[in-house]
PDB file of C-alpha atoms in Angstrom:
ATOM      1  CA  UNK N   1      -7.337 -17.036  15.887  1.00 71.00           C
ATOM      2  CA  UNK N   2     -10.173 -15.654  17.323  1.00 85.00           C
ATOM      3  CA  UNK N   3     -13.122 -13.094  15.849  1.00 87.00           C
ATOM      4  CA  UNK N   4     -11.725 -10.190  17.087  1.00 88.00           C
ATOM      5  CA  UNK N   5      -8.079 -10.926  15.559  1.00 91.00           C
ATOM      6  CA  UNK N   6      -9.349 -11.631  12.581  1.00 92.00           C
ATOM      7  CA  UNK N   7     -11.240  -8.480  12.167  1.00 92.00           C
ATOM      8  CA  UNK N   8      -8.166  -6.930  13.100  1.00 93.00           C
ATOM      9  CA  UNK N   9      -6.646  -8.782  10.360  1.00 94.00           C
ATOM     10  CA  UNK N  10      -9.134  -9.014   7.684  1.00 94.00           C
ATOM     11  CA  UNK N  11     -10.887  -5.916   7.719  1.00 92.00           C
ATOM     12  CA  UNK N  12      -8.836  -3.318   6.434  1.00 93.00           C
ATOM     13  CA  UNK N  13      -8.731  -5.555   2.980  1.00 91.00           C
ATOM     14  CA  UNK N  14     -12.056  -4.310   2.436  1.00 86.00           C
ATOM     15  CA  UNK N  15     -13.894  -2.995   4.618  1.00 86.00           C
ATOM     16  CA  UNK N  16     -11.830  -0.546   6.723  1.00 90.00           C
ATOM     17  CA  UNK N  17      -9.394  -0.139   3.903  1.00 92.00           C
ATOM     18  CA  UNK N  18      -6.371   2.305   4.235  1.00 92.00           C
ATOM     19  CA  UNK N  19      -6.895   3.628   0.813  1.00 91.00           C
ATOM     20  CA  UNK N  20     -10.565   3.449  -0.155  1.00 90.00           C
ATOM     21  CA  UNK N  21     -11.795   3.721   3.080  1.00 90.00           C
ATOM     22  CA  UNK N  22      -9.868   5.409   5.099  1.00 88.00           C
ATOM     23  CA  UNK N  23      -8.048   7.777   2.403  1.00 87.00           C
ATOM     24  CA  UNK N  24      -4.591   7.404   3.422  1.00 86.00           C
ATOM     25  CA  UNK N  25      -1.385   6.408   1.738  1.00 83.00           C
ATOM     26  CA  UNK N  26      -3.070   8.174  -1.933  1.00 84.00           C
ATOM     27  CA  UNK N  27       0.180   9.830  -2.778  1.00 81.00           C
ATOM     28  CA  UNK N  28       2.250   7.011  -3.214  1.00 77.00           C
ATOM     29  CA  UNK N  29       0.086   5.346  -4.609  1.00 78.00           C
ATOM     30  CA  UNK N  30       0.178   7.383  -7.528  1.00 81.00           C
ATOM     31  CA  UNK N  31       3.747   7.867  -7.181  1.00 81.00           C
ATOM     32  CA  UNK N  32       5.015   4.070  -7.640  1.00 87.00           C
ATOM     33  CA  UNK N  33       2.369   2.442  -9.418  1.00 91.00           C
ATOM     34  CA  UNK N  34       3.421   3.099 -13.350  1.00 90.00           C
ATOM     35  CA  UNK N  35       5.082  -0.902 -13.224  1.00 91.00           C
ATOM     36  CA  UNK N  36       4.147  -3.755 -11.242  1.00 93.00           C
ATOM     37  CA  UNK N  37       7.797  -4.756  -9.785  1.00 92.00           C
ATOM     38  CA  UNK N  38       7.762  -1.347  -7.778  1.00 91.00           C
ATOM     39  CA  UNK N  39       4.303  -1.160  -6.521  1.00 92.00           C
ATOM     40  CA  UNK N  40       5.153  -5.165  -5.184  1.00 94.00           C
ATOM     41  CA  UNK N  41       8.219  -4.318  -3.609  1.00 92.00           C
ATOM     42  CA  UNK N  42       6.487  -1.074  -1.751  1.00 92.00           C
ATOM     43  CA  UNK N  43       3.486  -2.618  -0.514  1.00 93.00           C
ATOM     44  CA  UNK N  44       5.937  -5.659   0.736  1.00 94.00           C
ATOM     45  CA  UNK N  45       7.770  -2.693   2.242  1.00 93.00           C
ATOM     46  CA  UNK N  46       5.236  -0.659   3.955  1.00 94.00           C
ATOM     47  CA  UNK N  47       3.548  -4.026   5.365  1.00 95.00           C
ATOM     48  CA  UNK N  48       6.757  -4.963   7.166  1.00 95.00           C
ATOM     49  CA  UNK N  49       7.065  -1.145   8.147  1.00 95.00           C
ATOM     50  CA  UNK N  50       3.723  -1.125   9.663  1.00 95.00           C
ATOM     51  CA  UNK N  51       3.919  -3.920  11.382  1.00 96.00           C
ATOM     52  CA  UNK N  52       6.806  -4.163  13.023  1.00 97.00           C
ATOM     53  CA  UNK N  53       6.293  -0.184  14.168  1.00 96.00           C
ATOM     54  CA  UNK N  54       3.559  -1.423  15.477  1.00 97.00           C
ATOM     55  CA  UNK N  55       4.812  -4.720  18.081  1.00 97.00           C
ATOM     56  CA  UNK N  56       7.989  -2.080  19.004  1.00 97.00           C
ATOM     57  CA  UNK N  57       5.213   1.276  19.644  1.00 96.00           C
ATOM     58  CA  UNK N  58       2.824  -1.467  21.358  1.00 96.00           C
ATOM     59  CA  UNK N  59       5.953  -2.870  23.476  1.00 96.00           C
ATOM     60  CA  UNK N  60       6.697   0.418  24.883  1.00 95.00           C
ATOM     61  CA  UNK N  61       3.421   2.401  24.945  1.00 93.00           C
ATOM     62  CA  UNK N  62       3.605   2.094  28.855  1.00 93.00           C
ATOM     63  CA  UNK N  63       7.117   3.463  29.082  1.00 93.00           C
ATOM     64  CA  UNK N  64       6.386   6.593  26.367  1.00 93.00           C
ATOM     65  CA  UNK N  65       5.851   9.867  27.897  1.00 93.00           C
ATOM     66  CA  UNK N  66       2.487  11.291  25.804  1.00 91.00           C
ATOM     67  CA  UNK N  67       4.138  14.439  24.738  1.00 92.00           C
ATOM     68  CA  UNK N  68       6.973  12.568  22.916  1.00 93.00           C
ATOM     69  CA  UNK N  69       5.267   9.813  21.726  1.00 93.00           C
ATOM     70  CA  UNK N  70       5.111  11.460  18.178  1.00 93.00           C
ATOM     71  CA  UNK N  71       8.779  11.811  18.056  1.00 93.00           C
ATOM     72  CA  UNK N  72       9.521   8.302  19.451  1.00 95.00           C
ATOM     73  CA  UNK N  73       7.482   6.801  16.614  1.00 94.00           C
ATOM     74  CA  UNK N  74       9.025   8.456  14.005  1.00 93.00           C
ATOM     75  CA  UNK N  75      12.064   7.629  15.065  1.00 94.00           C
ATOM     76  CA  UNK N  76      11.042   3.999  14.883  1.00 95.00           C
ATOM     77  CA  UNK N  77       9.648   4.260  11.737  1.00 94.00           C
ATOM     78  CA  UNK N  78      13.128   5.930  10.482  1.00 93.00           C
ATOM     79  CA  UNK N  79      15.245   3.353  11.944  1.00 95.00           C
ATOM     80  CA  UNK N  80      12.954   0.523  10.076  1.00 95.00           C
ATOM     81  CA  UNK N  81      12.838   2.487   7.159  1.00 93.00           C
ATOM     82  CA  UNK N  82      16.567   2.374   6.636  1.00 93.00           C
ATOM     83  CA  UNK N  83      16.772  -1.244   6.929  1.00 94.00           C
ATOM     84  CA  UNK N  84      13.847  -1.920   4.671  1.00 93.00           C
ATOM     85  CA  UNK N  85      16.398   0.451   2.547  1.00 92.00           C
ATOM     86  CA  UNK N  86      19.475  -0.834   2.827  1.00 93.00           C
ATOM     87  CA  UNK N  87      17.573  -4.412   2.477  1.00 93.00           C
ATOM     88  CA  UNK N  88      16.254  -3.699  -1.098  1.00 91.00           C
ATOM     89  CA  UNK N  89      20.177  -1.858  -1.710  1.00 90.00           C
ATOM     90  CA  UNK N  90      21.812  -5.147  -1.245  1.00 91.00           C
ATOM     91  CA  UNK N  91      19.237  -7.647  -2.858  1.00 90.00           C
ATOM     92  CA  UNK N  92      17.233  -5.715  -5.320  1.00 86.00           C
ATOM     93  CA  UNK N  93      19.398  -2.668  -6.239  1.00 87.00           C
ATOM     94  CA  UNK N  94      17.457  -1.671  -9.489  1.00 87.00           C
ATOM     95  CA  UNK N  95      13.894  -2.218  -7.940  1.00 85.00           C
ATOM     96  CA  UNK N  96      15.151   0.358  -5.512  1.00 86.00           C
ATOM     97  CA  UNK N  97      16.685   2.782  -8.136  1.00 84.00           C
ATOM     98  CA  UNK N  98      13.061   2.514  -9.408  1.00 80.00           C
ATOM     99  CA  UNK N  99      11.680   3.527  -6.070  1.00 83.00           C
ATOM    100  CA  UNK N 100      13.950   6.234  -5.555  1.00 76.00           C
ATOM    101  CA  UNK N 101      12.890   9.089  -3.441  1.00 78.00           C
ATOM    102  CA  UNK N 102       9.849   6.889  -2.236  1.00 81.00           C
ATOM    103  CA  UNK N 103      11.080   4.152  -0.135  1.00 84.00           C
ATOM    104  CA  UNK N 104      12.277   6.811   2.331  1.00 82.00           C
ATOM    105  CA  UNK N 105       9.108   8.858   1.971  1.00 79.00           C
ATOM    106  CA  UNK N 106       7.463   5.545   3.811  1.00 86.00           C
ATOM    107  CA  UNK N 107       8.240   7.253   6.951  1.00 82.00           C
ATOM    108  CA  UNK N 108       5.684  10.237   6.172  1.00 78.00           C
ATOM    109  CA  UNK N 109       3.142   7.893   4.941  1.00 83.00           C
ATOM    110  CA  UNK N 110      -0.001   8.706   6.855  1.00 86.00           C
ATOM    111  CA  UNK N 111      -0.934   4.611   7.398  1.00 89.00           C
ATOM    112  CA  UNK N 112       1.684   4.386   9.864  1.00 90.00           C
ATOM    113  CA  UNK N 113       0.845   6.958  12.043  1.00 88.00           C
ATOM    114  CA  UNK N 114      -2.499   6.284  11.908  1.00 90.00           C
ATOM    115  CA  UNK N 115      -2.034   2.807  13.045  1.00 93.00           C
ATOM    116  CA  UNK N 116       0.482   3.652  15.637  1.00 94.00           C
ATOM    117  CA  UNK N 117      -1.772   6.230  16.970  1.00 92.00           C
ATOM    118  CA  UNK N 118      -4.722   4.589  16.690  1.00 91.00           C
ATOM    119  CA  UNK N 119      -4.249   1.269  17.152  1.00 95.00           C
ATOM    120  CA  UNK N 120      -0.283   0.141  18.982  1.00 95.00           C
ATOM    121  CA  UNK N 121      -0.599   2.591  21.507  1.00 94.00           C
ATOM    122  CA  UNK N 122      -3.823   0.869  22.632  1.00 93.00           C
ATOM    123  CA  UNK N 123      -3.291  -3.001  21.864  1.00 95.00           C
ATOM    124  CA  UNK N 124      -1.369  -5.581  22.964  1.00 95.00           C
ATOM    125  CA  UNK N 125       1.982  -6.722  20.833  1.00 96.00           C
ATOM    126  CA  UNK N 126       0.136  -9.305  19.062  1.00 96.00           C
ATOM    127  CA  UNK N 127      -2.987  -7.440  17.951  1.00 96.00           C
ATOM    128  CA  UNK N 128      -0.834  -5.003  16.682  1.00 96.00           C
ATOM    129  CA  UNK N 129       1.420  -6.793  14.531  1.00 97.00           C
ATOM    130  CA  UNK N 130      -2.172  -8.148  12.892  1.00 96.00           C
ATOM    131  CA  UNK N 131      -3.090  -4.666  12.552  1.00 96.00           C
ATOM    132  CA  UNK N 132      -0.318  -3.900  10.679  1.00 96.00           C
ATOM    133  CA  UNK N 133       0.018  -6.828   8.912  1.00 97.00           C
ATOM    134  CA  UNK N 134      -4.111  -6.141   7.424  1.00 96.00           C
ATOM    135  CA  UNK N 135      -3.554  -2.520   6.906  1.00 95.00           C
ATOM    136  CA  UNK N 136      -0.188  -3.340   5.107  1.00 95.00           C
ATOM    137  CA  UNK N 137      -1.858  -5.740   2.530  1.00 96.00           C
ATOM    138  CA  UNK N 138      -5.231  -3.672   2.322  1.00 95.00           C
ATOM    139  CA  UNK N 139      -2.861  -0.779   1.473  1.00 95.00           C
ATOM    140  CA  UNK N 140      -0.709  -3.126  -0.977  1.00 94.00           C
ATOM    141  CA  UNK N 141      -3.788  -4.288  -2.531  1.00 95.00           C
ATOM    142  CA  UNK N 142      -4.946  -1.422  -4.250  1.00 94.00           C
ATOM    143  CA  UNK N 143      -1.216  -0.604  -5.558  1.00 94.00           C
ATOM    144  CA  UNK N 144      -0.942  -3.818  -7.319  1.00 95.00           C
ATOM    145  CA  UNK N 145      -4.090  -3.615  -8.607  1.00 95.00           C
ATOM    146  CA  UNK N 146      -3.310   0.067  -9.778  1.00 95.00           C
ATOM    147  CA  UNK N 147       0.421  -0.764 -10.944  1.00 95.00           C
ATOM    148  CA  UNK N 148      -1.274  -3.796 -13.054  1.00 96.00           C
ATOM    149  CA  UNK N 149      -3.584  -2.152 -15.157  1.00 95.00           C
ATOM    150  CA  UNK N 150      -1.056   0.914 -15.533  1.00 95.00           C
ATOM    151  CA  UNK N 151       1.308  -1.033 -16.465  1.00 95.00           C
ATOM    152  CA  UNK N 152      -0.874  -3.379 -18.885  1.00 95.00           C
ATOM    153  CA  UNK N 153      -1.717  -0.495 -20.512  1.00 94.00           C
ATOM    154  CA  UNK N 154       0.415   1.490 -20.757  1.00 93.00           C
ATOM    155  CA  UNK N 155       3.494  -0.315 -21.917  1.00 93.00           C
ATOM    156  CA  UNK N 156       1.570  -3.857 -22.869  1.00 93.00           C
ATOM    157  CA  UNK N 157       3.981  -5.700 -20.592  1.00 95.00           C
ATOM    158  CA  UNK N 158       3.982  -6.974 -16.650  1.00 95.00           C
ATOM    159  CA  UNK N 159       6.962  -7.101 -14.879  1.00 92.00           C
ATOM    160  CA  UNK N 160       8.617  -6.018 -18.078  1.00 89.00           C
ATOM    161  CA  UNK N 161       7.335  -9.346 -19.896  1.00 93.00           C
ATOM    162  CA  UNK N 162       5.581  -8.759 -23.075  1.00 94.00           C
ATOM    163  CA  UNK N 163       1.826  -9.819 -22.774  1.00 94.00           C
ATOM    164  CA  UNK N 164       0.377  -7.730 -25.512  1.00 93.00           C
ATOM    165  CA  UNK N 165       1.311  -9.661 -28.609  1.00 92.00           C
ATOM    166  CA  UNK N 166       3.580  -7.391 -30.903  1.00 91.00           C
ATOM    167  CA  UNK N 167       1.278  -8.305 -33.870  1.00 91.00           C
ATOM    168  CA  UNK N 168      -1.655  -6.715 -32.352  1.00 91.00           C
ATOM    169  CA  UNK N 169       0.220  -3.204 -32.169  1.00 92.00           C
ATOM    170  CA  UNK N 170      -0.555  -0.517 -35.368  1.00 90.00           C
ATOM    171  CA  UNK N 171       3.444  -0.447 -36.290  1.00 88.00           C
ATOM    172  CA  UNK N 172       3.120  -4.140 -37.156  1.00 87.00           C
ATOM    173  CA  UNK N 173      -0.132  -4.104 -38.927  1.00 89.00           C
ATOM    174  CA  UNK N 174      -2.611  -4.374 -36.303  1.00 90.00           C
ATOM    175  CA  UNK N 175      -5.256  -2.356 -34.173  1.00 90.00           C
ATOM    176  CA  UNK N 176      -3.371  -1.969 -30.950  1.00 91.00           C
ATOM    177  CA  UNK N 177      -1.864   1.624 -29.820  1.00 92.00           C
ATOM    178  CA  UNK N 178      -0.240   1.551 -26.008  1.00 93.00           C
ATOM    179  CA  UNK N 179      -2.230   4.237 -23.737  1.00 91.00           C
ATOM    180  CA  UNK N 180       0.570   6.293 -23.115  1.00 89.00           C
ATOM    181  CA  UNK N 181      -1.592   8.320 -20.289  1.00 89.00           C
ATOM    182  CA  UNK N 182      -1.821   5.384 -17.892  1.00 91.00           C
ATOM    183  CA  UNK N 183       1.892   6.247 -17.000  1.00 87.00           C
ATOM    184  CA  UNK N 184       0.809   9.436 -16.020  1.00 87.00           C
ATOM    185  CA  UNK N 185       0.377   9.964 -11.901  1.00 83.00           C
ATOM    186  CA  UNK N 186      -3.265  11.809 -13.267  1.00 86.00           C
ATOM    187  CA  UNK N 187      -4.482   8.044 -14.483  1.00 90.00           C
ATOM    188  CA  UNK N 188      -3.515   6.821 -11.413  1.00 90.00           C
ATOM    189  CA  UNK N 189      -5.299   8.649  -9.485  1.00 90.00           C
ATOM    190  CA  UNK N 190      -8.625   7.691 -11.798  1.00 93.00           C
ATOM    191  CA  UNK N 191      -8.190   4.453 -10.919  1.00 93.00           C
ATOM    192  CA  UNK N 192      -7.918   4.582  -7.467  1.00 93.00           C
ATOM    193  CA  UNK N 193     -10.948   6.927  -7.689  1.00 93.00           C
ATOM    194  CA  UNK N 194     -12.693   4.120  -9.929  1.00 94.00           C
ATOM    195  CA  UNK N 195     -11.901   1.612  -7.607  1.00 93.00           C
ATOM    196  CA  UNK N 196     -13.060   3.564  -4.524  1.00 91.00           C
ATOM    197  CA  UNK N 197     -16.516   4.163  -6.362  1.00 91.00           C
ATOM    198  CA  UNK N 198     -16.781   0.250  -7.256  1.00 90.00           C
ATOM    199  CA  UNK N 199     -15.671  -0.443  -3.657  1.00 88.00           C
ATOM    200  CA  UNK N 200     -18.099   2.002  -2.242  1.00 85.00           C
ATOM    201  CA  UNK N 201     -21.043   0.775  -4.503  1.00 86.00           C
ATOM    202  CA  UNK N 202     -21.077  -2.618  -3.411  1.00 80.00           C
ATOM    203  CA  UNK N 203     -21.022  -2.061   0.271  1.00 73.00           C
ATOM    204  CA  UNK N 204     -24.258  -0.699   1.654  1.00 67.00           C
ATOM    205  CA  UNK N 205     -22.598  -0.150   5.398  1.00 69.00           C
ATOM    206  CA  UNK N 206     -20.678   2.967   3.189  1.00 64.00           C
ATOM    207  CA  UNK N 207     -23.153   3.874   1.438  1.00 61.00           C
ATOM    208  CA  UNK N 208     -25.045   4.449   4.833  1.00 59.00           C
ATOM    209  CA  UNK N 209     -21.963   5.928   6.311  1.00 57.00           C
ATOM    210  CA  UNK N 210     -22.216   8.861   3.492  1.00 54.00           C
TER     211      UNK N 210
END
């Protein structure tokens, strides 16, 4: 692979990162992040979207007319969508009971547009498919990261496995209470604003930026 793939790759797991970087994608992140198993199975889900939006939008940017280029990407993205959909349906029914509403809001999920506009309509098949495959992880990154401590937390389990020992909590003698806010979206959105400021304060290239 060669240096300018894998910046293409690499770079928007930190430094060019959808989330803390770029601020996109914020919304569902506070949306499916309350358990680990969901915010997985999402960023999975949006990586695929991405990048496979982005090889068919880079395959035909020669053949799309520019004023209905916005319509023939979201059709793309809907059609991928519902098979990501249908996908989790027939192999992971309850994870997408969990999701809900949210697997279909993918398609309105400003990463994908961005990249498709900024990035598949420009670049070759290949490139693209790297570019969504970075942005994809860089976005799934900060959800699991999110989902764990939320989850931790919150409920003292991950993936619905008991890590907190019973014996620690108050009702059994002990000093431990579960932080009921960190289900809340509004503790979410703390910690992706923690981790932006941590992110932020460790790279001087965005601290010069600001």
């Amino acid at each position: 692979m060669n240096e300018k793939n894998k910046l293409v790759l690499f770079n928007p797991l930190s430094k060019n990162n959808p989330i803390t970087v770029q601020m996109l994608g914020i919304c569902s992140a506070l949306a499916v992040t309350a358990k680990l198993e969901p915010a997985i199975v999402m960023a999975v889900s949006v990586t695929a979207v991405v990048a496979f939006a982005n090889v068919i939008i880079s395959l035909l940017r020669n053949t799309i007319p520019n004023r209905i280029r916005i319509i023939v990407q979201l059709v793309v993205v809907a059609a991928l969508v519902t098979v990501v959909s249908e996908i989790l349906k027939a192999f992971a029914y309850d994870v997408s009971k969990m999701l809900s509403v949210y697997v279909g809001l993918i398609i309105t999920n400003c990463i994908l547009m961005g990249r498709l506009e900024a990035f598949a309509l420009a670049n070759r098949p290949w490139e693209s498919f790297l570019d969504g495959i970075g942005n994809g992880l860089g976005y799934g990154i900060i959800l699991v990261i999110v989902a764990f401590f939320r989850e931790l937390l919150g409920a003292g389990t991950l993936f619905n496995i008991r890590v907190i020992p019973e014996a620690w909590y108050i009702k059994s003698g002990g000093f431990y209470e579960n932080n009921g806010m960190m289900i809340m979206p509004t503790m979410a959105l703390m910690l992706v604003a923690v981790i932006i400021w941590i992110h932020r304060s460790r790279d001087k290239e965005l601290q010069e930026k600001n």
